[in-house]
Coordinates of C-alpha atoms in Angstrom, one line a residue:
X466 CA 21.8 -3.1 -86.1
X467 CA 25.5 -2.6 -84.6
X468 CA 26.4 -3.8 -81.0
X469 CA 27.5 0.0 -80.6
X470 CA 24.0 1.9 -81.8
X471 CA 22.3 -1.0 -79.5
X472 CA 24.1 0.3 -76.6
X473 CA 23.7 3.9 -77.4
X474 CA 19.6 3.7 -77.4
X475 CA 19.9 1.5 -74.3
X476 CA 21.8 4.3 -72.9
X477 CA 19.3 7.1 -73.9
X478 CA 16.5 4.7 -72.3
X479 CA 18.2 4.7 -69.5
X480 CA 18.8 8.5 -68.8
X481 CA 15.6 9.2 -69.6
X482 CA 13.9 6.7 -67.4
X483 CA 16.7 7.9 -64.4
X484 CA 15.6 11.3 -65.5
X485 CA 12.3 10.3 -64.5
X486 CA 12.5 7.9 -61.2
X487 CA 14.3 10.8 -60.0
X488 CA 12.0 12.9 -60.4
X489 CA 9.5 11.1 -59.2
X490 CA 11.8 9.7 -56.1
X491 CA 12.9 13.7 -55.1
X492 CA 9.3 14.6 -55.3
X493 CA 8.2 11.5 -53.1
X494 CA 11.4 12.0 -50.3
X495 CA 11.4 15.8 -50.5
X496 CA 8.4 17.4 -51.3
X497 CA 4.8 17.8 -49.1
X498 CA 2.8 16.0 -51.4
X499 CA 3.9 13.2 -53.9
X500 CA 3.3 13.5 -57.4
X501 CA 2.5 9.7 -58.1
X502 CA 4.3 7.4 -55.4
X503 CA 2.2 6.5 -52.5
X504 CA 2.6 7.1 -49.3
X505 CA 5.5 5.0 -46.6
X506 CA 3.9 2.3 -45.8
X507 CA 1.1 2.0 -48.5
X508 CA 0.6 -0.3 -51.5
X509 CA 4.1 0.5 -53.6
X510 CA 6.9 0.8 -51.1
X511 CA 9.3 -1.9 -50.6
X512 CA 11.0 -1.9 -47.4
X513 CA 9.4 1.4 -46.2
X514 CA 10.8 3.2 -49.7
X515 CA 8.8 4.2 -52.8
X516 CA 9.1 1.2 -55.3
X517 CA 10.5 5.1 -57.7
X518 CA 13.9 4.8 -55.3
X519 CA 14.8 1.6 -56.5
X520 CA 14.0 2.4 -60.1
X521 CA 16.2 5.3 -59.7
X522 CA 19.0 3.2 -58.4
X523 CA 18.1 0.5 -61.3
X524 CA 18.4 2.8 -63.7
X525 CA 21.8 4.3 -62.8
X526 CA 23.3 1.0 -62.6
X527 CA 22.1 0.8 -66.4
X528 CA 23.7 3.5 -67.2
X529 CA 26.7 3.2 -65.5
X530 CA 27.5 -0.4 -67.0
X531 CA 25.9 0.9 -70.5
X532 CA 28.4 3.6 -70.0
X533 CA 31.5 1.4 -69.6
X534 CA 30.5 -1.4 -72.4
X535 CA 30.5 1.8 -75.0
X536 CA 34.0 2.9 -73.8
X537 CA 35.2 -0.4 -73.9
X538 CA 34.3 -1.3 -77.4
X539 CA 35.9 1.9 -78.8
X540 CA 39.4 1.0 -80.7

């Protein structure tokens, strides 16, 4: 497999999986009652955040380096 494909699938990972931590993260910050990340304070929250918020965060800085290693290996 090209080094250029490789990057493109790591890429659509990655959107999809920000796609879905930020769902989940909104959901968790925003809304009344959290689809799947516990409460602040409970079992799954580093630092007082939902472990989803660092996801989130994890996966844009996967895309964002993905992102530059495909524009920098085009002639």
């Amino acid at each position: 497999m090209r080094q250029q494909t490789i990057l493109y699938c790591i890429l659509v990972i990655a959107i999809g999986g920000l796609l879905f931590s930020g769902y989940l993260s909104y959901q968790e910050l925003f809304s009344v009652t959290a689809v799947s990340c516990p409460a602040p304070g409970a079992t799954g929250t580093v630092l007082g955040y939902p472990a989803c918020v660092y996801g989130f965060f994890m996966y844009l800085l996967v895309v964002v380096l993905t992102s530059l290693a495909i524009k920098a290996k085009r002639p």
